[in-house]
Amino acid sequence: MGFGKKKKDKAEQAIEQAVEVKAYGGVLPEKVYDYLLVVFCLAMCIMHMICAKKSFLQQEVYLTMHMFFSFIILFLSTAKKSESKIHNAFLFLSVALTFAFTIYVCCNLEALRVRQWVSTNLDIVVGCTMIVLALYACWLGFGKFIPILVIIVCIYPFFGKMMPGPFHTSALPFSRTISNLSIGLTTGLYDSTLTISANYTFLFCVFGGVMSATGVQKFFGEFGKWTVGRFRSGSAQISVVNTAMVGMVCGNAIANVTMTGPYCIDNMKKNGYNPTTATAISCVGSNGGQILPPVMGIVAFSMAGYAGIPYWTICKMAIVSAILYYLSLSLYAHLHALKTPELRTRIVEKPVVDWDVMKWKGPAFVVPFIIIITLLIQGKSVMICGFWAIISVIVMSYLAPKRHRPKVRALIDGFVEGAKQGAQMGACCAVIGMLVCTFTTSGMGVKLTSGIESWSHGSLFLALLILYIASIIAGMAGVSVAAYFTAAAFAVPALQKLGIAYATAHFFCVYPASYSTITPPVALTTLVGTQISGTPYGKTAIECCKICGVSFLAPFLFVYAPVLLLEGSLTDPTSYIQLLSVIVLTVAAQFCWVNYFCTDLTLLERAMFFLSFLALILYIFMSMNILCIIGLALFAAATVSHVAKWKKNKKKLVTSAAV
C-alpha cells in the first residue's frame, strides 16, 4: 500500500490488513509509516531548499538536522518492511534516541563549542549514542561492509600503541577520541563529508526523484528513437542515449538504471539482443552518468567539496573521458548487433516518434539542463543549481497540457524517493567522516602514504597499481562516495609526493570509485539491472566488466596522458598524438572483445588489433614514439586488410545472387 495508490475493494483491504499484522508485527499500520515518511521526507526537502537560498541555521545545527532527517527516514523505511517485533522496537528506540541527541546538540550548542576538548560525561554518552546510531543507519542503507570497515579503522587509536614499527601511534584518551568522532561538532560525524552530503548531493538526489516523477524519461525514449533509432543497433543506441541524457542531469547510477532500465532493457530484448547483454549495456550506460557533465555524480560533488576544486573545473576536466566512455559503449552495442544473426538480418524499420511527447516533455529536461550549466559557469554554488533545477523541472512540467502534467501525488512520491536516496547518502557520509577523522588525527594517513612510497620503491606505475587495487577494494561495498573518501584520504598525498598534480590525483581516485557500482563482487547498479531484467547477476556483472574493459584503464591514462583531463600543454603536438592513440586503442579493444568489425575477425586480424592496443597502451605509459608508430601501423594494416576482404566477399555474394 504505497503512498498515492488507488483504493482497493474491501476484500483486498481485509487481506492486506491481515498481512500487515504479520509483516509489521502489529506495531503500526502501513499507512502510518507511509504518512510519517512523507512528512519527514518533505520536511527534509523544504529545509534544504530554504537553506539553499538563505541559510537560517547555524552550520552545526544545519548538519545535525541533516543527520536527524537522514537517520529518521532510514529507520522508518526499515521499520515499514520489518517482520520482527523486536527489530521494530529497536528501530523505534533508535528514532527516540535520534530525537534526543538532536535536541541535546541544538540546545547546548554554545556550551559544546566551549568545552570541545573537555567533554562532560553526558557529552560522551551522547557522542557514543550518535556514533552507534550513525553506524546502524549506514548499515540499514548500504549493508555491513562500510560500518565494519569504519569500526576497524576507528579502534586503531586505542590499540595503535601496541602496533609494531611504522603503524605505532600514541594513544588518545577515550573522551578525546569520542569528541573527535562525534560531539566535537567539527570532525568525525561533522567532517567535510557530511557537509558534502548536505550541500552538494541531497538536492540533486531530490532533483532526480522529481524528474522521474514528472515522466521526463518518456522524452528520452522518443529522443533516442529520433536520433539513433534507425540504426541496426537502434534499440541499444536508444539505451545509450537515454542513460547518457538522464546521467547529464541526475548523476546517480542506481536512479538512472531504475528510471531507464524497464523500457530500455525490454526494448533491446524485443529487438533480438541477448538479455544479459541488454542488461549490461543499460547498467554500463547508467554508470557513466557519474562521470558525465554537467551534473556528473555524487562522487564528483564529493570531490568538489573534499578537494576544494571548483565544480565547473571538474566538469571541464571530465568531458573528454566521458565522451570516450559513451563512444566505447556505443561501438560495443553496434558491433554486437552486427555480430548477432537475428539483429544482422532483420529489416530495420524507421521508428515512429511521438512528437507530442517530444514537444511537451522535452522542456522539462532541456530547461533544467541549461539552467544548471549557466549557473555553474557563473560560479554559483551547487546548492543553488540544485534548487533552481528542481523548481524549473516542476514549472516546465506544469506548463504542459493537462494530459502531460504529473499528478500531485506522483510529484510528492518523487520528492519522497529523492529524499530517501539523499538520506542514505547522509548516513553514509556521516560514517565515512569518522574514517577520515581517524586517518587525520591518528596519523594513519601519513603512515599509509609512507608505506606506499616504500612498497613501490619509487616506481610511479607500481604506486599507481597499489593505489588502484586499494580503491577497488574500498569500492567492494558498492558505494562510490565511500570508496572515493577512503582512497583519497591516503592516495592523494602519496600521488602528490610522486609528482602527480593535485586535481589529477583526485581524478585517479574518483574513477575506480565511480566504477564500483558495476564492479563485482558488490555491483549495486548491476544488481538493480538484473532485478529489472531477471538475468543472472554473475554473468551480467562479467559482461559489464567486458564492456568497460578500456574504461578501467582510464585512471592510469589520466596520469600519463593529461590531455584527457584537458591538462598540460594543449599546444604540444604530443598531446594530440596521445589523444588519437587513446581513441584508436579504445576502438581496437572493442574489436577484440566482440571479435567483429565488418564481419567476423580472423585469428590474425584479432591478434593484430590486440597488439595495436597493447603497443598504444605501452606508448602512453612509456612515451616511446616507436611504440606509437607500431600501434597505429598495426591498426591501419588490420583495418585495410579486413575491409578489403569484406568488400571482396560482399562482391562475390552479389555476383552469386545475380547468377
XYZ file of C-alpha atoms in Angstrom:
659
model
C 0.000 0.000 0.000
C 2.414 2.691 -1.161
C 1.575 6.338 -0.868
C -0.653 7.608 -3.673
C -2.029 4.219 -4.842
C -5.683 3.724 -5.748
C -8.134 2.421 -3.184
C -8.814 -1.305 -3.301
C -12.059 -3.136 -2.673
C -12.971 -4.336 0.814
C -11.820 -7.927 0.239
C -8.339 -6.818 -0.850
C -8.128 -4.367 2.038
C -9.022 -7.105 4.524
C -6.331 -9.394 3.112
C -3.724 -6.625 3.242
C -4.666 -5.721 6.809
C -4.155 -9.348 7.811
C -0.768 -9.349 6.097
C 0.122 -6.050 7.787
C -0.224 -7.567 11.246
C 2.227 -10.279 10.281
C 4.606 -8.097 8.271
C 4.769 -5.176 10.655
C 4.484 -7.018 13.924
C 1.322 -5.099 14.754
C 3.362 -2.017 15.774
C 1.873 0.463 13.292
C -0.317 0.112 10.190
C 1.496 0.531 6.899
C -0.400 3.750 6.117
C 1.048 5.368 9.238
C 4.574 4.573 8.051
C 3.737 5.990 4.625
C 2.448 9.270 6.024
C 5.307 9.585 8.521
C 7.811 9.067 5.722
C 6.052 11.653 3.571
C 6.122 14.180 6.430
C 9.804 13.688 7.264
C 10.924 13.478 3.618
C 9.073 16.649 2.644
C 10.341 18.427 5.768
C 13.914 17.483 4.851
C 13.410 18.711 1.270
C 11.892 22.011 2.432
C 14.713 22.632 4.917
C 17.415 22.071 2.298
C 15.670 24.161 -0.348
C 15.243 27.085 2.047
C 18.874 26.804 3.181
C 19.982 26.739 -0.463
C 18.582 30.247 -0.942
C 19.215 31.685 2.513
C 20.677 29.755 5.408
C 18.723 30.456 8.584
C 20.520 27.802 10.648
C 23.972 27.768 12.176
C 26.277 25.292 10.442
C 26.347 22.789 13.325
C 22.551 22.888 13.670
C 22.129 22.504 9.910
C 24.371 19.424 9.828
C 22.687 17.989 12.926
C 19.279 18.383 11.279
C 20.632 16.747 8.120
C 21.738 13.755 10.199
C 18.451 13.787 12.115
C 16.295 13.542 8.997
C 18.631 11.011 7.350
C 18.545 8.668 10.337
C 14.784 9.015 10.932
C 13.940 8.311 7.281
C 16.173 5.221 7.217
C 14.781 3.896 10.497
C 11.158 4.406 9.408
C 11.770 2.934 5.944
C 13.259 -0.178 7.541
C 10.509 -0.429 10.168
C 7.917 -0.387 7.392
C 9.477 -3.533 5.854
C 10.468 -5.325 9.062
C 8.670 -8.523 10.085
C 10.192 -8.708 13.571
C 8.564 -7.059 16.594
C 11.935 -6.953 18.373
C 13.596 -5.289 15.404
C 10.731 -2.822 15.158
C 11.062 -1.974 18.840
C 14.788 -1.365 18.377
C 14.087 0.856 15.372
C 11.616 2.962 17.344
C 14.147 3.218 20.175
C 16.627 4.457 17.555
C 14.088 7.053 16.408
C 13.645 8.239 20.008
C 17.413 8.434 20.572
C 17.817 10.384 17.327
C 15.295 12.943 18.580
C 17.142 13.036 21.916
C 20.647 13.701 20.561
C 19.303 16.297 18.108
C 17.594 18.238 20.913
C 20.696 17.926 23.109
C 23.067 19.284 20.455
C 20.769 22.124 19.371
C 20.013 23.231 22.950
C 23.639 23.022 24.141
C 25.383 24.277 21.037
C 27.337 27.152 22.608
C 28.385 25.060 25.611
C 29.549 22.227 23.338
C 31.662 24.664 21.346
C 33.344 25.949 24.517
C 34.094 22.547 26.058
C 35.076 20.881 22.788
C 38.244 19.319 24.253
C 36.945 18.757 27.803
C 33.666 16.960 27.217
C 31.469 16.056 30.183
C 30.338 12.514 30.919
C 26.924 13.300 29.446
C 28.603 14.635 26.306
C 30.480 11.353 25.947
C 27.272 9.321 26.388
C 25.514 11.419 23.745
C 28.554 11.151 21.457
C 28.633 7.356 21.765
C 24.898 7.264 21.030
C 25.402 9.342 17.891
C 28.183 7.043 16.693
C 26.117 3.885 17.225
C 23.065 5.395 15.501
C 25.166 6.555 12.541
C 26.731 3.108 12.101
C 23.314 1.457 12.387
C 21.716 3.841 9.872
C 24.567 3.259 7.415
C 24.188 -0.493 7.933
C 20.487 -0.228 7.045
C 21.219 1.913 3.999
C 24.230 0.155 2.464
C 24.875 -3.097 4.299
C 27.608 -4.272 6.658
C 30.815 -3.538 4.755
C 31.159 0.214 5.375
C 30.248 0.178 9.106
C 32.604 -2.744 9.761
C 35.429 -1.019 7.863
C 34.876 2.211 9.815
C 34.760 0.367 13.163
C 38.059 -1.377 12.388
C 39.708 1.924 11.449
C 38.234 3.846 14.410
C 39.503 1.415 17.054
C 43.040 1.874 15.704
C 43.815 4.866 18.013
C 43.023 2.697 21.056
C 45.419 -0.093 20.024
C 47.944 1.884 17.962
C 50.411 1.997 20.847
C 50.655 -1.820 20.672
C 51.273 -1.882 16.915
C 54.782 -2.619 15.596
C 57.119 -0.223 13.793
C 55.540 2.109 11.249
C 51.982 1.508 12.495
C 52.769 2.541 16.069
C 50.930 5.628 17.316
C 50.435 7.343 20.642
C 47.092 6.583 22.277
C 44.442 9.285 22.710
C 42.158 9.427 25.760
C 38.758 7.792 25.249
C 36.878 11.049 25.857
C 39.052 12.917 23.342
C 38.528 10.234 20.709
C 34.734 10.239 21.154
C 34.735 14.033 20.999
C 36.733 13.946 17.763
C 34.384 11.388 16.252
C 31.067 12.954 17.232
C 30.156 15.559 19.825
C 33.103 17.838 18.994
C 30.962 19.289 16.159
C 33.888 19.887 13.771
C 35.298 16.459 12.888
C 34.095 12.865 12.693
C 30.356 12.827 12.048
C 30.570 16.573 11.370
C 33.521 16.274 9.000
C 33.570 17.716 5.489
C 31.966 14.530 4.171
C 28.663 15.335 5.915
C 28.833 18.907 4.613
C 29.234 17.499 1.110
C 26.133 15.355 1.586
C 24.087 18.299 2.864
C 25.357 20.991 0.492
C 26.142 19.061 -2.680
C 24.362 15.743 -3.071
C 20.987 15.955 -1.348
C 19.192 18.416 -3.623
C 20.385 16.593 -6.730
C 19.070 13.315 -5.298
C 15.726 15.101 -4.892
C 16.029 16.539 -8.396
C 16.465 13.022 -9.805
C 13.394 11.796 -7.914
C 11.255 14.740 -9.054
C 12.410 14.438 -12.665
C 11.461 10.770 -12.656
C 8.028 11.614 -11.214
C 7.317 14.157 -13.956
C 7.740 11.497 -16.644
C 10.684 13.134 -18.417
C 12.013 9.662 -19.257
C 9.302 9.464 -21.957
C 11.088 12.299 -23.737
C 14.393 10.433 -23.523
C 12.825 7.407 -25.222
C 11.374 9.454 -28.073
C 14.565 11.488 -28.472
C 16.551 8.261 -28.723
C 14.204 6.946 -31.416
C 14.568 10.170 -33.371
C 18.374 10.360 -33.221
C 19.651 6.761 -33.324
C 16.592 4.526 -33.679
C 17.134 3.971 -37.420
C 20.452 2.111 -36.923
C 20.657 -1.679 -36.879
C 21.720 -1.407 -33.243
C 18.985 1.194 -32.711
C 17.425 -0.303 -29.577
C 20.826 -0.407 -27.836
C 21.763 3.061 -29.089
C 18.470 4.361 -27.670
C 19.554 2.907 -24.319
C 22.942 4.638 -24.612
C 21.293 7.978 -25.412
C 18.672 7.574 -22.669
C 21.151 6.713 -19.940
C 23.507 9.491 -21.039
C 20.745 12.111 -21.004
C 19.468 11.010 -17.601
C 23.064 10.968 -16.367
C 23.581 14.553 -17.537
C 21.034 15.863 -15.053
C 20.836 13.060 -12.487
C 24.307 11.601 -11.921
C 23.014 8.734 -9.783
C 23.758 5.373 -11.412
C 21.161 3.400 -9.460
C 18.430 6.002 -10.030
C 19.420 6.073 -13.700
C 19.035 2.336 -14.289
C 15.823 2.315 -12.237
C 14.395 5.083 -14.421
C 15.585 3.906 -17.845
C 16.087 0.155 -17.355
C 12.499 -1.150 -17.619
C 11.959 0.411 -21.063
C 15.483 0.150 -22.486
C 16.228 -3.445 -21.466
C 12.827 -4.680 -22.633
C 13.209 -2.816 -25.944
C 16.626 -4.382 -26.586
C 15.341 -7.867 -25.753
C 12.377 -7.432 -28.116
C 14.752 -6.446 -30.915
C 16.979 -9.508 -30.593
C 19.629 -8.633 -28.014
C 20.653 -11.313 -25.554
C 19.013 -10.424 -22.174
C 22.372 -10.449 -20.369
C 23.980 -8.171 -22.953
C 20.959 -5.856 -22.942
C 21.083 -5.539 -19.161
C 24.842 -4.930 -19.178
C 24.542 -2.170 -21.808
C 21.866 -0.446 -19.723
C 23.882 -0.762 -16.493
C 27.131 0.492 -18.035
C 25.306 3.424 -19.627
C 23.682 4.278 -16.300
C 27.023 4.087 -14.517
C 28.513 6.553 -16.997
C 26.201 9.262 -15.702
C 28.509 9.596 -12.704
C 31.301 10.921 -14.930
C 29.194 12.839 -17.470
C 28.914 16.634 -17.031
C 27.193 18.848 -16.100
C 25.746 17.113 -13.015
C 28.040 14.064 -13.018
C 27.532 12.154 -9.776
C 27.743 12.117 -6.036
C 31.449 11.269 -6.251
C 32.112 14.398 -8.327
C 30.222 16.508 -5.765
C 32.299 14.848 -3.074
C 35.481 15.671 -4.964
C 34.486 19.326 -5.296
C 33.789 19.625 -1.573
C 36.636 17.459 -0.285
C 39.375 18.591 -2.681
C 38.259 22.213 -2.923
C 38.334 22.117 -6.732
C 35.624 24.287 -8.371
C 32.835 22.076 -9.656
C 32.845 23.661 -13.107
C 36.575 22.876 -13.381
C 35.800 19.231 -12.594
C 33.127 19.206 -15.317
C 35.553 20.560 -17.915
C 38.237 18.057 -16.928
C 35.788 15.147 -17.216
C 34.281 15.926 -20.618
C 36.814 14.125 -22.876
C 36.853 10.892 -20.880
C 33.034 10.925 -20.649
C 32.693 11.220 -24.434
C 35.167 8.360 -24.929
C 33.245 6.254 -22.381
C 29.951 6.550 -24.243
C 31.568 6.195 -27.673
C 33.136 2.941 -26.478
C 29.776 1.705 -25.166
C 28.009 2.728 -28.385
C 30.619 0.933 -30.501
C 30.277 -2.236 -28.414
C 26.490 -2.167 -28.798
C 26.737 -1.653 -32.568
C 29.340 -4.375 -33.114
C 27.269 -6.768 -31.037
C 24.235 -6.039 -33.222
C 26.234 -6.707 -36.398
C 27.632 -9.948 -34.957
C 24.267 -11.343 -33.770
C 22.484 -13.118 -36.689
C 18.977 -12.151 -35.519
C 19.943 -8.477 -35.438
C 22.143 -8.525 -38.545
C 19.468 -9.988 -40.822
C 16.338 -8.265 -39.550
C 14.696 -5.471 -41.514
C 15.336 -2.117 -39.838
C 12.188 -0.013 -39.828
C 12.124 3.714 -39.248
C 10.849 4.215 -35.686
C 7.652 6.157 -35.097
C 8.417 9.194 -32.929
C 5.728 10.658 -30.671
C 6.271 14.349 -31.395
C 3.630 15.339 -28.867
C 5.748 13.828 -26.083
C 8.899 15.426 -27.539
C 7.212 18.816 -27.612
C 5.770 18.854 -24.100
C 8.119 16.622 -22.095
C 11.323 17.962 -23.656
C 11.330 21.379 -21.934
C 11.290 19.678 -18.510
C 14.724 18.271 -19.401
C 16.213 20.988 -21.607
C 15.424 23.975 -19.367
C 16.920 22.498 -16.133
C 19.939 21.354 -18.164
C 20.541 24.887 -19.478
C 19.972 26.397 -16.024
C 22.486 24.046 -14.380
C 25.190 24.793 -16.967
C 24.546 28.553 -16.876
C 24.693 28.745 -13.086
C 27.844 26.607 -12.928
C 29.574 28.830 -15.492
C 28.565 31.868 -13.411
C 30.234 30.260 -10.394
C 27.050 29.711 -8.394
C 27.022 27.083 -5.652
C 25.880 23.526 -6.323
C 23.033 24.089 -3.831
C 21.711 26.995 -5.904
C 21.977 24.865 -9.063
C 20.029 22.064 -7.389
C 17.387 24.476 -6.076
C 16.658 26.066 -9.459
C 16.854 22.708 -11.249
C 14.067 21.350 -9.025
C 11.956 24.490 -9.430
C 12.417 24.559 -13.211
C 11.527 20.898 -13.807
C 8.296 21.348 -11.812
C 7.366 24.613 -13.549
C 8.053 23.268 -17.051
C 6.065 20.103 -16.298
C 3.001 22.114 -15.278
C 3.230 24.460 -18.266
C 2.421 21.447 -20.445
C -1.177 20.469 -21.318
C -3.079 18.631 -18.607
C -2.577 15.216 -20.233
C 1.196 15.605 -19.830
C 1.230 17.071 -16.325
C 2.297 14.890 -13.390
C -0.258 14.269 -10.676
C 0.408 15.944 -7.345
C 0.654 12.575 -5.627
C 3.236 11.397 -8.160
C 5.223 14.576 -7.550
C 5.134 14.001 -3.787
C 6.328 10.438 -4.362
C 9.207 11.886 -6.396
C 10.242 14.131 -3.501
C 9.966 11.176 -1.113
C 12.102 8.870 -3.271
C 14.710 11.583 -3.757
C 14.814 12.291 -0.019
C 15.250 8.573 0.717
C 18.272 8.417 -1.592
C 19.643 11.591 -0.023
C 19.103 10.149 3.457
C 21.101 7.046 2.563
C 23.970 9.211 1.377
C 23.688 11.383 4.504
C 24.139 8.399 6.817
C 26.981 7.023 4.695
C 28.830 10.366 4.575
C 28.463 10.831 8.339
C 30.065 7.437 8.961
C 32.813 7.996 6.381
C 33.576 11.253 8.219
C 34.670 9.170 11.216
C 37.040 7.232 8.974
C 38.544 10.433 7.534
C 38.865 11.875 11.050
C 40.736 8.795 12.282
C 43.094 8.901 9.288
C 43.895 12.519 10.173
C 44.104 12.504 13.978
C 45.918 9.183 14.377
C 48.474 9.797 11.642
C 47.283 6.667 9.832
C 47.018 8.555 6.546
C 50.639 9.712 6.773
C 51.799 6.192 7.642
C 49.904 4.665 4.707
C 51.339 7.311 2.392
C 54.863 6.498 3.590
C 54.115 2.795 3.253
C 53.053 3.211 -0.373
C 56.283 5.076 -1.132
C 58.258 2.259 0.458
C 56.334 -0.593 -1.220
C 56.548 0.997 -4.679
C 60.324 1.604 -4.386
C 59.850 4.970 -6.089
C 58.127 3.463 -9.150
C 55.190 5.613 -10.230
C 53.447 2.786 -12.088
C 53.789 0.385 -9.141
C 52.435 3.034 -6.760
C 49.500 3.655 -9.104
C 48.812 -0.076 -9.275
C 48.841 -0.419 -5.460
C 46.517 2.561 -5.044
C 44.212 1.347 -7.821
C 43.842 -2.047 -6.142
C 43.190 -0.295 -2.814
C 40.485 1.832 -4.473
C 38.848 -1.251 -5.975
C 38.857 -2.972 -2.565
C 37.347 0.145 -0.986
C 34.673 0.036 -3.678
C 33.638 -3.518 -2.814
C 30.918 -2.039 -0.625
C 29.334 -0.890 -3.872
C 29.136 2.729 -2.703
C 31.084 5.170 -4.873
C 31.371 8.004 -2.366
C 32.659 5.692 0.372
C 35.271 4.260 -1.973
C 36.419 7.740 -3.009
C 36.771 9.160 0.511
C 38.554 6.043 1.744
C 41.044 6.042 -1.134
C 41.577 9.809 -1.309
C 42.473 10.031 2.385
C 45.837 8.343 1.749
C 46.182 8.031 -2.034
C 46.195 11.729 -2.935
C 49.123 12.652 -0.616
C 51.079 9.653 -1.910
C 50.494 10.622 -5.540
C 51.423 14.242 -4.881
C 54.734 13.102 -3.387
C 55.371 11.217 -6.628
C 54.868 14.417 -8.623
C 51.246 13.994 -9.744
C 49.143 17.166 -9.933
C 46.578 17.607 -7.148
C 43.482 17.508 -9.382
C 44.822 14.552 -11.391
C 45.462 12.627 -8.160
C 41.839 13.116 -7.121
C 40.597 12.032 -10.552
C 42.719 8.896 -10.197
C 40.716 8.096 -7.043
C 37.330 9.189 -8.415
C 37.147 6.846 -11.396
C 37.699 3.492 -9.630
C 35.174 4.727 -7.057
C 32.661 5.548 -9.804
C 33.090 2.124 -11.406
C 32.453 0.396 -8.071
C 28.704 0.277 -8.842
C 29.357 -2.148 -11.739
C 32.436 -3.902 -10.315
C 31.901 -7.302 -8.633
C 31.503 -8.630 -6.046
C 29.059 -5.891 -4.940
C 27.859 -4.022 -8.039
C 24.702 -2.214 -6.955
C 23.809 -0.812 -10.380
C 24.226 -4.243 -11.952
C 22.185 -5.778 -9.141
C 19.286 -3.393 -9.779
C 19.541 -4.019 -13.526
C 19.363 -7.792 -13.081
C 16.353 -7.424 -10.800
C 14.611 -5.483 -13.574
C 15.517 -7.960 -16.332
C 15.665 -11.241 -14.410
C 19.125 -12.115 -15.777
C 21.852 -13.874 -13.715
C 23.817 -11.380 -11.628
C 27.217 -13.031 -12.136
C 27.022 -13.231 -15.941
C 25.714 -9.675 -16.196
C 28.480 -8.319 -13.946
C 31.132 -10.042 -16.087
C 29.542 -8.622 -19.249
C 29.640 -5.137 -17.695
C 33.349 -5.555 -17.000
C 33.943 -6.653 -20.619
C 32.198 -3.551 -21.956
C 34.164 -1.295 -19.578
C 37.495 -3.018 -20.157
C 39.250 0.079 -21.522
C 37.482 2.420 -19.098
C 39.099 0.595 -16.184
C 42.438 1.865 -17.521
C 41.266 5.497 -17.520
C 42.822 6.424 -14.128
C 46.266 5.368 -15.397
C 45.742 7.219 -18.674
C 44.916 10.423 -16.760
C 48.361 10.340 -15.154
C 50.355 9.562 -18.303
C 48.168 11.469 -20.800
C 46.934 14.636 -19.029
C 45.284 15.791 -22.263
C 42.361 13.505 -21.339
C 41.701 15.912 -18.450
C 42.434 18.951 -20.647
C 45.569 19.428 -18.550
C 49.125 20.071 -19.659
C 50.119 21.960 -22.784
C 47.275 21.838 -25.293
C 49.552 23.380 -27.945
C 52.001 20.472 -27.752
C 51.521 18.046 -30.703
C 52.298 15.156 -28.340
C 49.027 15.809 -26.508
C 47.009 15.269 -29.679
C 49.004 12.183 -30.626
C 48.205 10.780 -27.176
C 44.515 11.593 -27.645
C 44.492 9.893 -31.061
C 46.251 6.877 -29.537
C 43.630 6.577 -26.793
C 40.796 6.723 -29.355
C 42.442 4.077 -31.545
C 43.251 1.733 -28.652
C 39.636 2.048 -27.452
C 38.314 1.006 -30.871
C 40.882 -1.800 -31.172
C 39.920 -3.150 -27.751
C 36.219 -3.328 -28.674
C 37.044 -5.101 -31.954
C 38.962 -7.688 -29.921
C 36.280 -8.094 -27.245
C 33.423 -8.603 -29.716
C 35.633 -10.324 -32.335
C 33.863 -8.426 -35.081
C 34.362 -5.436 -37.382
C 32.617 -5.539 -40.773
C 32.432 -9.301 -40.357
C 33.992 -11.875 -38.010
C 37.707 -11.294 -37.438
C 40.247 -13.912 -38.417
C 42.692 -15.031 -35.748
C 45.453 -12.966 -37.396
C 43.287 -9.818 -37.567
C 42.254 -10.174 -33.948
C 45.898 -10.618 -32.927
C 46.877 -7.501 -34.892
C 44.176 -5.395 -33.222
C 45.230 -6.730 -29.820
C 48.910 -5.962 -30.465
C 47.909 -2.493 -31.662
C 46.012 -1.957 -28.400
C 48.986 -3.221 -26.381
C 51.541 -1.090 -28.248
C 49.488 2.091 -27.838
C 48.959 1.469 -24.116
C 52.707 0.987 -23.675
C 53.331 4.146 -25.703
C 51.131 6.145 -23.319
C 52.919 4.676 -20.286
C 56.493 4.739 -21.617
C 56.421 7.705 -24.070
C 58.327 5.690 -26.711
C 57.389 7.063 -30.129
C 58.295 3.819 -31.889
C 55.522 2.046 -29.959
C 53.021 4.643 -31.150
C 54.099 4.126 -34.757
C 53.867 0.330 -34.393
C 50.443 0.533 -32.750
C 48.928 2.853 -35.352
C 50.513 0.885 -38.211
C 49.135 -2.426 -36.929
C 45.670 -0.902 -36.539
C 45.762 0.574 -40.049
C 47.047 -2.673 -41.602
C 44.432 -4.809 -39.851
C 41.662 -2.375 -40.817
C 42.655 -2.165 -44.506
C 43.077 -5.945 -44.764
C 39.746 -6.649 -43.077
C 37.739 -4.110 -45.094
C 39.285 -5.316 -48.372
C 38.417 -8.935 -47.536
C 34.876 -7.930 -46.540
C 34.295 -5.978 -49.768
C 35.641 -8.885 -51.826
C 33.315 -11.374 -50.103
C 30.386 -8.984 -50.446
C 31.065 -8.632 -54.170
C 31.136 -12.431 -54.537
C 27.778 -12.728 -52.768
C 26.238 -10.103 -55.047
C 27.612 -11.877 -58.125
C 26.330 -15.253 -56.907
C 22.896 -13.792 -56.216
C 22.770 -12.266 -59.709
C 23.621 -15.618 -61.293
